[in-house]
Coordinates of C-alpha atoms in Angstrom, one line a residue:
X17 CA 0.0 0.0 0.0
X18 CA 1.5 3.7 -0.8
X19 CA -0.4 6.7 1.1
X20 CA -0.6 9.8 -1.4
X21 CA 1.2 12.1 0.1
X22 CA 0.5 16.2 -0.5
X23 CA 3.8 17.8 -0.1
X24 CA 2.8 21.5 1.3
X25 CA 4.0 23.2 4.7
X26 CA 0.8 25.2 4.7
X27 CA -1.5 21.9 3.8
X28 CA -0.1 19.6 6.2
X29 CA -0.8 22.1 8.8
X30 CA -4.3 23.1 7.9
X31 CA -4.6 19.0 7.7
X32 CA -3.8 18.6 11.3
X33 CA -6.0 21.1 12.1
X34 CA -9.1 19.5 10.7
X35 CA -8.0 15.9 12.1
X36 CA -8.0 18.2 15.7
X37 CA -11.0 19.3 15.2
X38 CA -12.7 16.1 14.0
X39 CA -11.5 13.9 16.9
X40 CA -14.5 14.8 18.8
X41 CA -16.5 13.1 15.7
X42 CA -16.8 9.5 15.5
X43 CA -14.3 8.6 11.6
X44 CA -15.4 5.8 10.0
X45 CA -13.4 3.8 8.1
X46 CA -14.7 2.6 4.6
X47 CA -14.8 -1.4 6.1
X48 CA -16.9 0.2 8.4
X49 CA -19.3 1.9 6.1
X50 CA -19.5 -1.5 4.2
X51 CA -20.3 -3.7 7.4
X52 CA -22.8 -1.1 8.5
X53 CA -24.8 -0.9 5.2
X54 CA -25.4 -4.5 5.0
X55 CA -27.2 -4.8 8.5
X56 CA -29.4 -1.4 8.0
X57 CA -29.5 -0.7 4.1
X58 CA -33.2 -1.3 3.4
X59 CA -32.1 -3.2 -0.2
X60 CA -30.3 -5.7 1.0
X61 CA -33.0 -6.4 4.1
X62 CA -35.6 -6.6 1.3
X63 CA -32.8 -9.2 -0.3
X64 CA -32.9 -11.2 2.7
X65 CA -36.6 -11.3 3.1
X66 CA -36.5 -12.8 -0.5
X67 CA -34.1 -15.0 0.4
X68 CA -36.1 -16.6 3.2
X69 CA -39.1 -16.6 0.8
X70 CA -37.2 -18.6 -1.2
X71 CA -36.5 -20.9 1.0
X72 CA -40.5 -21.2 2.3
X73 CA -41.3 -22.0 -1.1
X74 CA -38.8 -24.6 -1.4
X75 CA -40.3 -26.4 1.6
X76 CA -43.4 -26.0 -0.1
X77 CA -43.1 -27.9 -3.3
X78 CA -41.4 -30.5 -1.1
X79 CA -44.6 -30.7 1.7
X80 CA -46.6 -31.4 -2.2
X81 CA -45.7 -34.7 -1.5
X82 CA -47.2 -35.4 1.9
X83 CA -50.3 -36.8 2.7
X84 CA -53.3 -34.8 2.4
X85 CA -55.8 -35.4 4.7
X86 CA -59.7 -32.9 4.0
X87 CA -62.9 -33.3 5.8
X88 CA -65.9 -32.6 3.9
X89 CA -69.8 -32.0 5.2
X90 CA -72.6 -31.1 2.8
X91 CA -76.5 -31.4 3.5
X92 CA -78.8 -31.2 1.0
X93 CA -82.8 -30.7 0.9
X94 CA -84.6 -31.8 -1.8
X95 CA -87.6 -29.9 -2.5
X96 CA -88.5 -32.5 -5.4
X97 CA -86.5 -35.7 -5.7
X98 CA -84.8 -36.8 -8.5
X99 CA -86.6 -39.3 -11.1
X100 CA -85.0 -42.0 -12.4
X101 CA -87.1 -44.1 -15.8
X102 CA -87.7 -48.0 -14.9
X103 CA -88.5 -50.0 -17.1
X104 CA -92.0 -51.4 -16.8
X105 CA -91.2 -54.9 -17.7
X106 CA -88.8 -55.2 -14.3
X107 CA -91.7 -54.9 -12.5
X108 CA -94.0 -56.9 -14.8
X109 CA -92.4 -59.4 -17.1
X110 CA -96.3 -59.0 -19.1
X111 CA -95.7 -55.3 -19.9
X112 CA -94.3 -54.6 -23.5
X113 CA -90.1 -54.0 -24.1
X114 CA -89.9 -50.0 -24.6
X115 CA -91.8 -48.9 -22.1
X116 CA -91.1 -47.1 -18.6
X117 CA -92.5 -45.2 -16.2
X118 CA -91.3 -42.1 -13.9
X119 CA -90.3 -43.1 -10.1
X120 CA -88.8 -40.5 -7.7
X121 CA -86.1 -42.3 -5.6
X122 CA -84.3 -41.0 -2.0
X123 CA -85.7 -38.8 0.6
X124 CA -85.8 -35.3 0.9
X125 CA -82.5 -34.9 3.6
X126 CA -79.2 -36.4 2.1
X127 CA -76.4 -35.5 4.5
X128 CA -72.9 -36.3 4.0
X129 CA -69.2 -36.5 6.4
X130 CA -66.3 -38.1 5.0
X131 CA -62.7 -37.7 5.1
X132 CA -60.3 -37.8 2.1
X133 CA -57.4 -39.1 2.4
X134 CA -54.9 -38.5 -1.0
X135 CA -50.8 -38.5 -1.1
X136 CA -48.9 -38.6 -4.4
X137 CA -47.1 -42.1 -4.7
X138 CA -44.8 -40.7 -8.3
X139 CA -45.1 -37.8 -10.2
X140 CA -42.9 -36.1 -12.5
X141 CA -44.3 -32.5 -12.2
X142 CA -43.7 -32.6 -8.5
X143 CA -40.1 -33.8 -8.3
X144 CA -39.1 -31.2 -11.0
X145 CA -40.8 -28.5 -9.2
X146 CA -38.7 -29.2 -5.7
X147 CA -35.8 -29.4 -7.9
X148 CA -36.7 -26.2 -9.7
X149 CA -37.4 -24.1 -6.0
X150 CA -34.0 -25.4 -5.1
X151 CA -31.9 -23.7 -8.0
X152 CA -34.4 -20.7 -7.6
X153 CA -33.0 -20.2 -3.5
X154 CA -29.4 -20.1 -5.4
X155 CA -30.7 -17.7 -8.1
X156 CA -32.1 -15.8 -5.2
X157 CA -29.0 -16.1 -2.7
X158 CA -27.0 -14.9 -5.8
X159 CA -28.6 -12.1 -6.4
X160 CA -28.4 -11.1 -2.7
X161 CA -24.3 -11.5 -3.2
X162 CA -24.9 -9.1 -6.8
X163 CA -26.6 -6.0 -5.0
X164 CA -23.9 -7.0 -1.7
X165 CA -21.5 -6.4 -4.4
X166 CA -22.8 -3.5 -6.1
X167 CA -23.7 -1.7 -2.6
X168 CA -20.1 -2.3 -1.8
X169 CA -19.2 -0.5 -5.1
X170 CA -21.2 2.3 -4.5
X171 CA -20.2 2.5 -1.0
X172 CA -16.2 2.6 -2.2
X173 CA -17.3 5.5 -4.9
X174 CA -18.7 7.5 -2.7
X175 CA -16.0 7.2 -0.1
X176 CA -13.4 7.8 -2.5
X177 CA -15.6 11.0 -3.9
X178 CA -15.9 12.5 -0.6
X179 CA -11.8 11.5 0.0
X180 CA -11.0 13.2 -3.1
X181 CA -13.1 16.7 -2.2
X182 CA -12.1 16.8 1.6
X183 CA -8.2 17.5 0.3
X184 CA -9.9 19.6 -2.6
X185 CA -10.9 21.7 0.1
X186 CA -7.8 21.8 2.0
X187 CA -6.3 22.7 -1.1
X188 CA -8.8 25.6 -2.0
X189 CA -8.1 26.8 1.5
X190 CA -4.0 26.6 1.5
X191 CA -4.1 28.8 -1.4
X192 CA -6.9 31.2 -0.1
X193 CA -4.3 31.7 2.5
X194 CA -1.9 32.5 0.0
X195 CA -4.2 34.5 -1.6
X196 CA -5.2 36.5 1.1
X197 CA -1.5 37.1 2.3
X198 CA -1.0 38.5 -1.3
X199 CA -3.6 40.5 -1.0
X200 CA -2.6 42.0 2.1
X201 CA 0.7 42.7 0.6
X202 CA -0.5 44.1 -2.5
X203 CA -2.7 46.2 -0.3
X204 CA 0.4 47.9 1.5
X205 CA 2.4 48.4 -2.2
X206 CA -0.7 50.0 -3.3
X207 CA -0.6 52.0 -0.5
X208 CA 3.1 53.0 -1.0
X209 CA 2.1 53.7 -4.7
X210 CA 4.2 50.9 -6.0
X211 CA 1.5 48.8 -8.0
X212 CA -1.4 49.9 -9.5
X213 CA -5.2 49.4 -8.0
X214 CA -5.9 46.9 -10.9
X215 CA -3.3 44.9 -9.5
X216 CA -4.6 44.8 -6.3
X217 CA -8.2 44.1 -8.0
X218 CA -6.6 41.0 -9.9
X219 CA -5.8 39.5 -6.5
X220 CA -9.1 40.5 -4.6
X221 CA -10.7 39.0 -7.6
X222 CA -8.7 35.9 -7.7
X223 CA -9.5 35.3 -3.1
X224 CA -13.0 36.0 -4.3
X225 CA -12.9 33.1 -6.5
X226 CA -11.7 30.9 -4.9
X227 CA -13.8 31.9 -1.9
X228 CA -16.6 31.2 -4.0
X229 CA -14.9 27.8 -5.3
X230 CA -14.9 26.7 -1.7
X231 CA -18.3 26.9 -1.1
X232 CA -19.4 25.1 -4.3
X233 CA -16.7 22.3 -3.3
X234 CA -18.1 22.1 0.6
X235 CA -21.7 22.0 -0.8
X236 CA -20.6 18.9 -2.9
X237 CA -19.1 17.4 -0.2
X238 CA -22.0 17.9 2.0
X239 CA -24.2 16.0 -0.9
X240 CA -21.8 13.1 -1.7
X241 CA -21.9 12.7 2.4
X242 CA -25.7 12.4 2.3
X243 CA -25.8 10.2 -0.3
X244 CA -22.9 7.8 1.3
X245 CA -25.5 7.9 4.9
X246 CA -28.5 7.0 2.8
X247 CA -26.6 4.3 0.8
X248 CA -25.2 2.8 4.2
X249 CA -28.8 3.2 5.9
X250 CA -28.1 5.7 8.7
X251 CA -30.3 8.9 8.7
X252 CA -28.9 12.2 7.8
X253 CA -28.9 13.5 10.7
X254 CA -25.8 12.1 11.9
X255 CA -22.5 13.5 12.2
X256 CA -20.2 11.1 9.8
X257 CA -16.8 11.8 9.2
X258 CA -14.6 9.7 7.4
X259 CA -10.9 8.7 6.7
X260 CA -8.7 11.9 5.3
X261 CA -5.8 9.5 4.0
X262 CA -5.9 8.3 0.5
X263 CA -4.7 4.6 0.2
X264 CA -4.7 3.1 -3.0
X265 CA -2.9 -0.2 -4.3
X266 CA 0.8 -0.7 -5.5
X267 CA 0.5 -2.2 -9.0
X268 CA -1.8 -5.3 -6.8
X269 CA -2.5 -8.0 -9.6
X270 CA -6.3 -9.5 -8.7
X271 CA -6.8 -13.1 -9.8
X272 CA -9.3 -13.9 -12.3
X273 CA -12.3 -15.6 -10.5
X274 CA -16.1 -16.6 -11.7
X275 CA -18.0 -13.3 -11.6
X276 CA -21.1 -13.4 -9.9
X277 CA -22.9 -12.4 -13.9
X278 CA -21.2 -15.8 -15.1
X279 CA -22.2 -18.0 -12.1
X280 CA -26.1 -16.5 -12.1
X281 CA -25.9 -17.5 -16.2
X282 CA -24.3 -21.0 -14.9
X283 CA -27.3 -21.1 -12.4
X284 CA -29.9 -20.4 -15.4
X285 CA -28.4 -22.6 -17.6
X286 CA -28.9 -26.0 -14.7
X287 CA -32.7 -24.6 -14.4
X288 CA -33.8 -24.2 -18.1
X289 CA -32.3 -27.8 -18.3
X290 CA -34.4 -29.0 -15.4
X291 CA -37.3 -27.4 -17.0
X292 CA -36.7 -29.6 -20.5
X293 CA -35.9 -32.2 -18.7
X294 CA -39.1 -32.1 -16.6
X295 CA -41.6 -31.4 -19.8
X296 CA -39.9 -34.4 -21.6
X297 CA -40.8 -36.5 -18.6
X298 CA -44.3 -35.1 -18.1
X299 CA -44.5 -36.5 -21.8
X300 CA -44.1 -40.3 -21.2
X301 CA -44.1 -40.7 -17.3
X302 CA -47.4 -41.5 -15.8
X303 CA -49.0 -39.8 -12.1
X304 CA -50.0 -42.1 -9.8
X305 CA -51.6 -41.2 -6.5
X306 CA -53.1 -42.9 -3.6
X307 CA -56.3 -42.3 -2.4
X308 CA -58.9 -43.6 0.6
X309 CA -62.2 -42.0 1.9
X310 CA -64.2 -42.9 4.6
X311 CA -67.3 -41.3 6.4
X312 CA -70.9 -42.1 6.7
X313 CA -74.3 -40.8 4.9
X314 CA -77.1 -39.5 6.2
X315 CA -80.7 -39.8 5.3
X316 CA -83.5 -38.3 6.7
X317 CA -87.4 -38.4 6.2
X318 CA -89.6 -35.5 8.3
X319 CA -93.1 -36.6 7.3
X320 CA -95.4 -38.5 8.6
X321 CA -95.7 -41.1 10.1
X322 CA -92.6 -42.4 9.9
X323 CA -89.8 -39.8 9.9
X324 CA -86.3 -41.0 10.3
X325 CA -83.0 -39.7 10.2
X326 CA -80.7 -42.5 9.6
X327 CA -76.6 -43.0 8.6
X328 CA -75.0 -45.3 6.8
X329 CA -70.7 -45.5 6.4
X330 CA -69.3 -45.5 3.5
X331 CA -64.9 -46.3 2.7
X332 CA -63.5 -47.0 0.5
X333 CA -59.0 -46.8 -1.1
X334 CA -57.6 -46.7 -4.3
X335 CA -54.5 -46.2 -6.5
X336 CA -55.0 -43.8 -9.5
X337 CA -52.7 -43.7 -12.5
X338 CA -52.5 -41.3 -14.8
X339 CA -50.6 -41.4 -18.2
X340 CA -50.9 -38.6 -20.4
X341 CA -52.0 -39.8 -24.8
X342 CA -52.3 -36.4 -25.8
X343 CA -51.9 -32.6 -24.6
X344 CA -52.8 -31.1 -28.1
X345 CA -49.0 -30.0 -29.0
X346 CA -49.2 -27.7 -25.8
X347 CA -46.2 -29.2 -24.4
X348 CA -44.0 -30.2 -27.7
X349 CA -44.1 -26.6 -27.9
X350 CA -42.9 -25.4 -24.6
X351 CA -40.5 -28.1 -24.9
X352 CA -39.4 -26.0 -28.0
X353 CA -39.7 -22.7 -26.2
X354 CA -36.9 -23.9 -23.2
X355 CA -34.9 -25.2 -25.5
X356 CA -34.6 -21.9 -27.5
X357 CA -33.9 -20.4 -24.2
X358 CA -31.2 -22.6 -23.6
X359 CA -29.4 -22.1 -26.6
X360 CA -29.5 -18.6 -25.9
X361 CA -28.4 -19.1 -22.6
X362 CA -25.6 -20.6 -23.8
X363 CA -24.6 -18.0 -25.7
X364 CA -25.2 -15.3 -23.4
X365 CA -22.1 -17.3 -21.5
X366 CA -20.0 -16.9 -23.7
X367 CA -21.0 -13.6 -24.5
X368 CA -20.2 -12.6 -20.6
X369 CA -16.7 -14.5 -20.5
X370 CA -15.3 -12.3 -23.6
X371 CA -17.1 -8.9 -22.2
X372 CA -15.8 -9.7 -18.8
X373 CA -12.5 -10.2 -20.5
X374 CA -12.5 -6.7 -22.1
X375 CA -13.4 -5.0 -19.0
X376 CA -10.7 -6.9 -17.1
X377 CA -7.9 -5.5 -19.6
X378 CA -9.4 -1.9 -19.8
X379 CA -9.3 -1.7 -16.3
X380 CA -5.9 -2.5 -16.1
X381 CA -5.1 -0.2 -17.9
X382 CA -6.9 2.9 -16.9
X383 CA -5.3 2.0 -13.5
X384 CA -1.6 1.8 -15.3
X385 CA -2.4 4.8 -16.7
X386 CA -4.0 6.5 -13.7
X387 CA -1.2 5.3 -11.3
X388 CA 1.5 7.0 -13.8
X389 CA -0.1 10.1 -13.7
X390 CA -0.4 9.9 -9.8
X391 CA 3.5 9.3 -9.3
X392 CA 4.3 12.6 -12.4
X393 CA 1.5 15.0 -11.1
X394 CA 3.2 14.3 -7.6
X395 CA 6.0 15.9 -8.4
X396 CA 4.6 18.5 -10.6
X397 CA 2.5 19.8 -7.8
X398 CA 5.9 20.0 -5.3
X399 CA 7.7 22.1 -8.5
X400 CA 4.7 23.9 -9.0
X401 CA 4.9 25.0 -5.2
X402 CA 8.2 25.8 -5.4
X403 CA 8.0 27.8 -8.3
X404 CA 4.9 29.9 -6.5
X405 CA 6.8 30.5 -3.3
X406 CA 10.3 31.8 -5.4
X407 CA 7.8 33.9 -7.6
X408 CA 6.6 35.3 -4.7
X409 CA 10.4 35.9 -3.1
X410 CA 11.3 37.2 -7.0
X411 CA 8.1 39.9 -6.6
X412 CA 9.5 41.0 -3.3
X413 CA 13.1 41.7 -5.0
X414 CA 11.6 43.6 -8.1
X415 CA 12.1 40.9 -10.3
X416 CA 8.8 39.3 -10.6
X417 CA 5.5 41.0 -11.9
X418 CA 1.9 39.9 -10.6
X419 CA 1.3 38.6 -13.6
X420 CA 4.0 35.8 -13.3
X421 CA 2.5 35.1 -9.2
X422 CA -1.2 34.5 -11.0
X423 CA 0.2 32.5 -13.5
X424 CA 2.3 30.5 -11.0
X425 CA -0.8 30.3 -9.1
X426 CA -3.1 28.8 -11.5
X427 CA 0.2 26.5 -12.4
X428 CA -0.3 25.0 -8.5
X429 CA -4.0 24.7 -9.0
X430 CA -4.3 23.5 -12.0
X431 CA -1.7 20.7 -11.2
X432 CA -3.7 20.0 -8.1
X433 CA -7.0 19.4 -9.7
X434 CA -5.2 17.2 -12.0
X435 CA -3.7 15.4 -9.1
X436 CA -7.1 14.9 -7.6
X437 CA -9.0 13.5 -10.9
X438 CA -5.9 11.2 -11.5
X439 CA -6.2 9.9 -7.7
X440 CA -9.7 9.1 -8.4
X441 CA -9.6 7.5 -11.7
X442 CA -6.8 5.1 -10.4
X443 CA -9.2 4.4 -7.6
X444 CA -12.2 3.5 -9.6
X445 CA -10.1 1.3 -12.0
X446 CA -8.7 0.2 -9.3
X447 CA -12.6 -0.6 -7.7
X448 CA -13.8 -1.8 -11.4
X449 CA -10.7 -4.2 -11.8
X450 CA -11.3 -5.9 -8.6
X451 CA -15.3 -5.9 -9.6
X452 CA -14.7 -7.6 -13.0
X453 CA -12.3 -10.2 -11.4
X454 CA -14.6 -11.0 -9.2
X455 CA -12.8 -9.9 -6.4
X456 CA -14.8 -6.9 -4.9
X457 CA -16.4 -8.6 -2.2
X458 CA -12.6 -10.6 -0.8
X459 CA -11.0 -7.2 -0.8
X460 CA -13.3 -5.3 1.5

């Protein structure tokens, strides 16, 4: 590890007076951030409810194949009983072939109690469906790990936003200070009627600038802050301060592992299958079920003069098999469908491993790149002081004209911005390498 190190009397002091001021605030490290979001951010809580959803429904499908057990009741009241046609020759052997007569049969109160008894002995459907929850809880414990991972990312960018404008700020107020002193001194060679009031103007101009820099930069801060609170899940309202020290990584080399995109595709790919496999089996397995019922039946007669109300039982088991002959094409064509989606799949795999691949060597080298620039803009920053401060000794002496201290000036602060975006973009490739190598969520 190699802490970025900002070479400037005047910063170094104004640095220590912040870190002074701030121990009275609780600094929180970016591990910290991390392990705090993931017990209190509300996505991830949702993500855990899902997870245990997941896990009800896979208990589900698998209580499909214990017994089921229902009690049923009905009562009826017939207001006219039903006929039924007899034949008139069962009664007479005389009568003629062809001919019948209406009888109504049963009495008016039929009441019925039974329970049914029914557990699945083999069935395709339900076996593929147990399997199917089960890869879905891995789906679902994978995505959890994906929005862990991207939480963690945002977490990182943030942090390493609000890093980068805390010394933006210091550095905005190291050269107010040397703005101001300028002005003062300009002030007093005005006075002795050795520089001209646009001079002075040009300075007072230049302190009000970056007066007005400062506030735009705090306000920033102030946002990226928020937004790091809400992403972690605290409220606003509290006081968060974080780490002022910039660390970033020493040419580290991350090795490649499975991605969390690749393993969710390897994840879809086993549950498609399952799916074809299941609808070819649905095809050319039978169902079979066992089955029992027992209760008793109730009749009852309310007239007179022989009204009754009497039960009888009734139990009886059986096996049922069922073999499906034809389903009208419906499943040859999901059969088709999965299998499309498979093929697809398929090539959505490979499409991740070569995309993963580019990302892995852009990264690389953004954060080559960005790490170069850290090291030069280092050093151009320390030169660029120097040459302010001797500038500054030179304008004293005669030698120098205001002109060459603003240009100096914006020299210092335009290598310090640069400095800045270059600490951030090695950062972020930095973050985006360990992300593609599927690394983000070892290195926290």
């Amino acid at each position: 590890m190699k802490l970025v190190n900002i070479h400037k009397p005047c910063l170094v002091l104004l640095l220590m007076v912040i870190g002074f001021q701030s121990v009275q605030a609780q600094v929180w490290s970016l591990q910290q951030c991390i392990d705090t979001a993931q017990v209190y951010n509300k996505k991830l809580q949702v993500n855990r409810n899902d997870i245990a959803i997941g896990e009800q429904r896979e208990k589900e499908a698998k209580a499909n194949l214990n017994p089921k057990v229902t009690a049923n009741a009905d009562y009826k009241y017939f207001t006219n009983l039903p006929y039924q046609l007899l034949p008139l020759n069962a009664l007479n052997p005389a009568a003629p072939e062809g001919e019948f007569r209406a009888a109504q049969f049963g009495v008016p109160h039929n009441i019925n109690l039974n329970l049914q008894f029914s557990m699945p002995l083999y069935n395709p459907q339900l076996y593929g469906a147990i399997q199917t929850t089960k890869i879905a809880s891995e789906w679902i414990e994978l995505q959890y790990q994906k929005l862990e991972e991207q939480i963690f990312f945002d977490i990182s960018n943030l942090y390493y936003n609000a890093q980068i404008l805390h010394h933006q700020l210091a550095f905005i107020d190291s050269n107010l200070i040397n703005a101001e002193r300028l002005f003062k001194n300009m002030q007093l060679l005005n006075e002795q009627l050795l520089v001209k009031g646009t001079d002075v103007s040009k300075v007072k101009f230049q302190v009000a600038q970056l007066t007005s820099q400062k506030v735009g930069v705090k306000s920033k801060y102030e946002q990226v802050l928020n937004a790091l609170k809400f992403t972690i899940g605290l409220s606003l309202e509290n006081n968060l301060q974080i780490e002022t020290n910039i660390l970033y990584e020493n040419s580290f080399e991350y090795s490649s592992l499975s991605t969390l995109d690749f393993r969710m595709a390897i994840i879809k790919n086993r549950w498609l299958g399952l799916e074809l496999n299941t609808l070819n089996k649905s095809r050319y397995l039978p169902s079979l079920n066992l089955f029992a019922n027992y209760g008793t039946t109730g009749f009852g007669y309310n007239g007179k003069p022989n009204g009754f109300l009497d039960f009888y039982p009734i139990g009886f088991a059986g096996i049922q098999l069922s073999y499906p002959l034809f389903s009208g094409t419906v499943t040859e064509r999901k059969i088709n469908q999965k299998a499309l989606e498979l093929k697809n799949n398929e090539l959505q795999m490979g499409l991740i491993n070569e995309q993963n691949y580019l990302q892995v060597e852009n990264a690389k080298l953004q954060r080559k790149t960005a790490k170069n620039t850290v090291e030069t803009l280092t050093e151009q920053i320390q030169l660029a002081q120097i040459i302010y401060e001797q500038t500054i000794v030179q304008q004293k002496l005669g030698t120098a004209t205001l002109t060459d201290i603003l240009l100096a000036d914006n020299s210092l602060r335009e290598a310090q911005q640069t400095y800045l975006s270059a600490v951030i973009d090695y950062l972020k490739a930095d973050l985006e390498l360990k992300k593609f190598t599927g690394n983000i969520s070892l290195t926290k």
